Coordinates of N, CA, C and O in Angstrom, one line a residue:
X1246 N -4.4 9.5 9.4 CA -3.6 8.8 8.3 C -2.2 9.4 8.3 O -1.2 8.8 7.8
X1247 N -2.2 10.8 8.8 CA -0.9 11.2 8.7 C 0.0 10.8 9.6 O 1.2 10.9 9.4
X1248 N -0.4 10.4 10.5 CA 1.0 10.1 11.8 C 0.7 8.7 11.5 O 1.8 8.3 11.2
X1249 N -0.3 7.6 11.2 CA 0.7 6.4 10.7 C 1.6 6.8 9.2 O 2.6 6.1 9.1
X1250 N 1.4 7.5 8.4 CA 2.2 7.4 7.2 C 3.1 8.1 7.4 O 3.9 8.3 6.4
X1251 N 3.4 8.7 8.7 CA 4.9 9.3 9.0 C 5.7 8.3 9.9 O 6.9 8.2 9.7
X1252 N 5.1 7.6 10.8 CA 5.6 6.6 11.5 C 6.2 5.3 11.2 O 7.0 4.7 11.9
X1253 N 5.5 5.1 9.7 CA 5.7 3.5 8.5 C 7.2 4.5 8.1 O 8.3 4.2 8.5
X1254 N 7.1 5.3 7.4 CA 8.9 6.4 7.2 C 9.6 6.2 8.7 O 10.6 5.4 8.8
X1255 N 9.1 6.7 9.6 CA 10.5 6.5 10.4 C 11.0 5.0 10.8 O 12.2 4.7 10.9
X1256 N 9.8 4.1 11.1 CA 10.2 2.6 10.9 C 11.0 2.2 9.9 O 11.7 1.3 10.2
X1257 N 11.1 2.7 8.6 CA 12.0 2.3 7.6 C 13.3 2.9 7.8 O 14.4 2.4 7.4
X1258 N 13.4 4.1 8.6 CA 14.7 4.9 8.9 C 15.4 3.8 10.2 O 16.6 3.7 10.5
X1259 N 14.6 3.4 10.7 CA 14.8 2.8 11.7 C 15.4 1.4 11.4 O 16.5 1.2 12.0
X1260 N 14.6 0.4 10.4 CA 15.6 -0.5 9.8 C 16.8 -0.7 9.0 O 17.5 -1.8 9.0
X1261 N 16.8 0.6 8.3 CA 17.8 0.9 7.5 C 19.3 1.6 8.6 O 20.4 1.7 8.1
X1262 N 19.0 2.0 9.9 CA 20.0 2.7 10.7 C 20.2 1.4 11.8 O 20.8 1.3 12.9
X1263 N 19.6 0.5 11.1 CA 20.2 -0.7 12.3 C 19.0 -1.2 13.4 O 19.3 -2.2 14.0
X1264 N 17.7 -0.7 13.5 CA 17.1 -0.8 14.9 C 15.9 -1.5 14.8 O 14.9 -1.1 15.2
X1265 N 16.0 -2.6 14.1 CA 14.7 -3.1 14.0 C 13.7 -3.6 15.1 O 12.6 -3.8 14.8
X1266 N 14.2 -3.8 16.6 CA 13.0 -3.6 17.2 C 12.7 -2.9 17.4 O 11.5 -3.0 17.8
X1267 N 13.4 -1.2 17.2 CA 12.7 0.1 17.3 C 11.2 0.1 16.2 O 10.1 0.5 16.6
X1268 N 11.7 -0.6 14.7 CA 10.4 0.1 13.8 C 9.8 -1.5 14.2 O 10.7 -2.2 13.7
X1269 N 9.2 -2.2 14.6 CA 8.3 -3.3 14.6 C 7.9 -2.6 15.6 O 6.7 -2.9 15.8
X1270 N 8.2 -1.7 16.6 CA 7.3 -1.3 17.9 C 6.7 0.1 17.1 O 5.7 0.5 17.7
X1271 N 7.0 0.8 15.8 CA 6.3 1.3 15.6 C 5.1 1.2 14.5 O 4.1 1.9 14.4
X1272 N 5.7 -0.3 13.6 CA 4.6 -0.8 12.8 C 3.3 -1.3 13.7 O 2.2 -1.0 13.4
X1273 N 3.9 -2.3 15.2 CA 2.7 -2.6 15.5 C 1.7 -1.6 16.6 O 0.8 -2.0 17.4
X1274 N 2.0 -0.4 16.2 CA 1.5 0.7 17.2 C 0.6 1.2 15.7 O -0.6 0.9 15.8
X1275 N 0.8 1.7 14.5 CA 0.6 1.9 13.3 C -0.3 1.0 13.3 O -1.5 1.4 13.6
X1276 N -0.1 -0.3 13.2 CA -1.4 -1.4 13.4 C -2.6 -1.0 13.9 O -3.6 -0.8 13.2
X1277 N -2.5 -1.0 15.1 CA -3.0 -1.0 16.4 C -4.3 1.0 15.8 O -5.5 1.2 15.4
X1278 N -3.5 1.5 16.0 CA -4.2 2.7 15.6 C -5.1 2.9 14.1 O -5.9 3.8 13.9
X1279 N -4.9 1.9 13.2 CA -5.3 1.7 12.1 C -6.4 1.1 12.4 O -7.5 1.6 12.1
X1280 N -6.3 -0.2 13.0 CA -7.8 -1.3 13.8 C -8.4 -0.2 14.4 O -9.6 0.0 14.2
X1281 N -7.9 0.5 15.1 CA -9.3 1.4 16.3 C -9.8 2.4 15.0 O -11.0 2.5 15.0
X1282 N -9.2 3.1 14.1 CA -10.1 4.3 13.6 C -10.8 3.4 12.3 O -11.0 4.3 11.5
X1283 N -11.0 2.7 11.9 CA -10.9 2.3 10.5 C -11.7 0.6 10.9 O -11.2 -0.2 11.7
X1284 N -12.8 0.3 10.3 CA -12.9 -1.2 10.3 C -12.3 -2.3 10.0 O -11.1 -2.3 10.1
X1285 N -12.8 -3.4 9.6 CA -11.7 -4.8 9.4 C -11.7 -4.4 7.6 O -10.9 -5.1 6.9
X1286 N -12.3 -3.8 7.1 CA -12.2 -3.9 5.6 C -11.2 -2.7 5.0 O -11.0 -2.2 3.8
X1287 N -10.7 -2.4 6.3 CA -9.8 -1.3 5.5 C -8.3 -1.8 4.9 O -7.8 -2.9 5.3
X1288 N -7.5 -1.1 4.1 CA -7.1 -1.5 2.7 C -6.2 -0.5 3.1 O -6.7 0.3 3.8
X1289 N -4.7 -0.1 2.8 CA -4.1 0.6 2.6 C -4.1 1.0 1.3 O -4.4 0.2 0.4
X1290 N -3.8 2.3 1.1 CA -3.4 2.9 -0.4 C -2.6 2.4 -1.0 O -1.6 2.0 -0.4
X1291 N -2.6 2.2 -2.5 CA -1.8 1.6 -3.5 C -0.8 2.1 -3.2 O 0.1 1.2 -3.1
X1292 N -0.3 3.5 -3.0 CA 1.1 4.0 -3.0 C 1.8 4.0 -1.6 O 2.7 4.7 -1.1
X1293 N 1.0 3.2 -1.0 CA 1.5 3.2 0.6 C 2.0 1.3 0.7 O 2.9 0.8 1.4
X1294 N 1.3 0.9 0.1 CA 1.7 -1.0 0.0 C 3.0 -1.0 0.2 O 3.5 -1.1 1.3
X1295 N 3.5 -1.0 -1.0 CA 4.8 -1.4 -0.9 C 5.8 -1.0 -0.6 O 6.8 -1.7 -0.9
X1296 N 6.0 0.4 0.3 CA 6.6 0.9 1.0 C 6.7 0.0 2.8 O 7.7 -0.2 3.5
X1297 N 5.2 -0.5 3.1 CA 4.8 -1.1 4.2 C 5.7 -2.6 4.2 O 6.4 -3.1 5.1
X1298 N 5.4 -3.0 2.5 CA 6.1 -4.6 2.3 C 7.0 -4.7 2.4 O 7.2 -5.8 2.9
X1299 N 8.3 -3.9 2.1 CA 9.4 -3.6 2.0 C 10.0 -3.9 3.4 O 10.9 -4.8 3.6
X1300 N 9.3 -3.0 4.5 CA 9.6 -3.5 6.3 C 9.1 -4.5 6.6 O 9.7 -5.1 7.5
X1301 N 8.0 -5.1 6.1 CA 8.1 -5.9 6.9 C 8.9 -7.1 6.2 O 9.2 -8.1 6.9
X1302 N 9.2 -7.1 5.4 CA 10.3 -7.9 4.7 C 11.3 -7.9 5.8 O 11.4 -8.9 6.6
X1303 N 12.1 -6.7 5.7 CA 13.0 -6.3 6.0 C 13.5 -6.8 8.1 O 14.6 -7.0 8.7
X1304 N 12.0 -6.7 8.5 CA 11.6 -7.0 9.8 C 11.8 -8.5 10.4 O 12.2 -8.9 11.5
X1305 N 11.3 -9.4 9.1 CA 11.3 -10.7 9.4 C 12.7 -11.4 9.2 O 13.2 -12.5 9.5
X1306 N 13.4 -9.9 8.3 CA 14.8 -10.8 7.9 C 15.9 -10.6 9.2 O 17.0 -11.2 9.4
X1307 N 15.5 -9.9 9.8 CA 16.9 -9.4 10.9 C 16.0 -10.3 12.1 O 16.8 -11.2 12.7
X1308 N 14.8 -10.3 12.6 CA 14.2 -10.2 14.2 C 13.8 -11.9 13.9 O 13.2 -12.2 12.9
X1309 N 14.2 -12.9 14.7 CA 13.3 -14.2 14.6 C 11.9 -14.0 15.1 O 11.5 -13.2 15.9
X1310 N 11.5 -14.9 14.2 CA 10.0 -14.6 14.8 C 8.9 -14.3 15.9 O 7.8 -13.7 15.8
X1311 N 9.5 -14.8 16.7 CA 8.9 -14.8 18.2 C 9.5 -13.4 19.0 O 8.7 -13.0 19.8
X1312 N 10.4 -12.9 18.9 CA 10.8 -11.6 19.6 C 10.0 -10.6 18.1 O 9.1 -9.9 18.4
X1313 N 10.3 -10.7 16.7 CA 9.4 -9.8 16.0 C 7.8 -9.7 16.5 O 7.3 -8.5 16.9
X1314 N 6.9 -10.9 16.6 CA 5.7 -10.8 17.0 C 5.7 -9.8 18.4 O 5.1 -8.7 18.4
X1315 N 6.5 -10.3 19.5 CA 6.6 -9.6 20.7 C 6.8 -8.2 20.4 O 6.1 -7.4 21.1
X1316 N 7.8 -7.6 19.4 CA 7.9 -6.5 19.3 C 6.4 -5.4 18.9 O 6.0 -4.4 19.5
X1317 N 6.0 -6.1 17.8 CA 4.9 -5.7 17.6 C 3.9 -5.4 18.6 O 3.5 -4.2 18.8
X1318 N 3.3 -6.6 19.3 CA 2.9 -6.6 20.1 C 3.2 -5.5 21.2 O 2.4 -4.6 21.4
X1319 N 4.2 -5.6 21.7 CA 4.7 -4.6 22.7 C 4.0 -2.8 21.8 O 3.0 -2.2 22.1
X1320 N 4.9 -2.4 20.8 CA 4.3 -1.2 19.9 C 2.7 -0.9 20.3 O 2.3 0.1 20.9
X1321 N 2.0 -2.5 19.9 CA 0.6 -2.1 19.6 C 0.1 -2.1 21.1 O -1.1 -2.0 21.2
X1322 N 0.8 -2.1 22.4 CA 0.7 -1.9 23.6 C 0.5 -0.6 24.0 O -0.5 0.1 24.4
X1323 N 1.9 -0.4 23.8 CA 1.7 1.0 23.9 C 1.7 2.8 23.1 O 1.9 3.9 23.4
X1324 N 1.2 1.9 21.9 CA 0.8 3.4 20.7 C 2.1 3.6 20.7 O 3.1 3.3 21.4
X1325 N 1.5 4.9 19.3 CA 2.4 6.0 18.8 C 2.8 7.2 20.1 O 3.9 7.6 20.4
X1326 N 1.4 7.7 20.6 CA 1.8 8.6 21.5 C 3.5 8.3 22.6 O 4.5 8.9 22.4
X1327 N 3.3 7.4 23.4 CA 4.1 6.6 24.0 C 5.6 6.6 23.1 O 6.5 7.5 23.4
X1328 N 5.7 5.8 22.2 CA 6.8 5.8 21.0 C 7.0 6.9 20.9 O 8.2 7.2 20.9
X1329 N 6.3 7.7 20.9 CA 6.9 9.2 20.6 C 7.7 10.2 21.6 O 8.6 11.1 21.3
X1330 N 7.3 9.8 22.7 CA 7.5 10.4 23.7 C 9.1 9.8 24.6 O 9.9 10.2 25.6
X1331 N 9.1 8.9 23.8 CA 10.3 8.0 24.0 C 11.2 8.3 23.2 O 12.3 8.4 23.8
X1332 N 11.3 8.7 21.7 CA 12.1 9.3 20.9 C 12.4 10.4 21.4 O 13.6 10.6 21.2
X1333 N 11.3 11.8 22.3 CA 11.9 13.1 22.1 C 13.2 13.4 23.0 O 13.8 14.4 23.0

C-alpha cells in the first residue's frame, strides 16, 4: 500500500510539473499492482479517494483519450519497479 500511495503523490507532482503521460504511466502501474495483490472488491481509503479523483480529472483534461488509455496501459505494462528505474 505504501509504494502505490507514494506513486498516486508523485503522479500528482507529475501533473502539476507539466508531464502527464509521465503520471498515467504511473497510475496505470498503481492500477495494475492493486488488481494483482487485492481482489475485485477492493475500495480505496476514504482519505486516499479524492486525492486519486483529482488526477484523474486532471489526466483526462490535458491527454485525449486514446493516448491517456494507451498511457495507462503502457504503466500497467510495465509496473512501478520499471517506472522506477526509469526515474533514477
Amino acid at each position: 500500500m505504501g509504494a502505490t500511495c507514494a506513486a498516486e503523490l508523485v503522479a500528482r507532482l507529475r501533473i502539476l510539473s507539466g508531464r502527464p503521460k509521465d503520471a498515467a504511466h504511473l497510475l496505470g502501474a498503481v492500477d495494475r499492482l492493486r488488481a494483482s495483490a487485492f481482489d475485485g472488491t477492493y475500495r480505496a481509503a476514504q482519505f486516499r479517494a479524492p486525492a486519486r479523483r483529482h488526477s484523474d480529472h486532471a489526466l483526462r483534461d490535458a491527454l485525449p483519450a486514446p493516448e491517456l488509455t494507451r498511457a495507462y496501459e503502457e504503466g500497467a505494462r510495465r509496473g512501478l519497479n520499471a517506472l522506477a528505474h526509469d526515474t533514477l
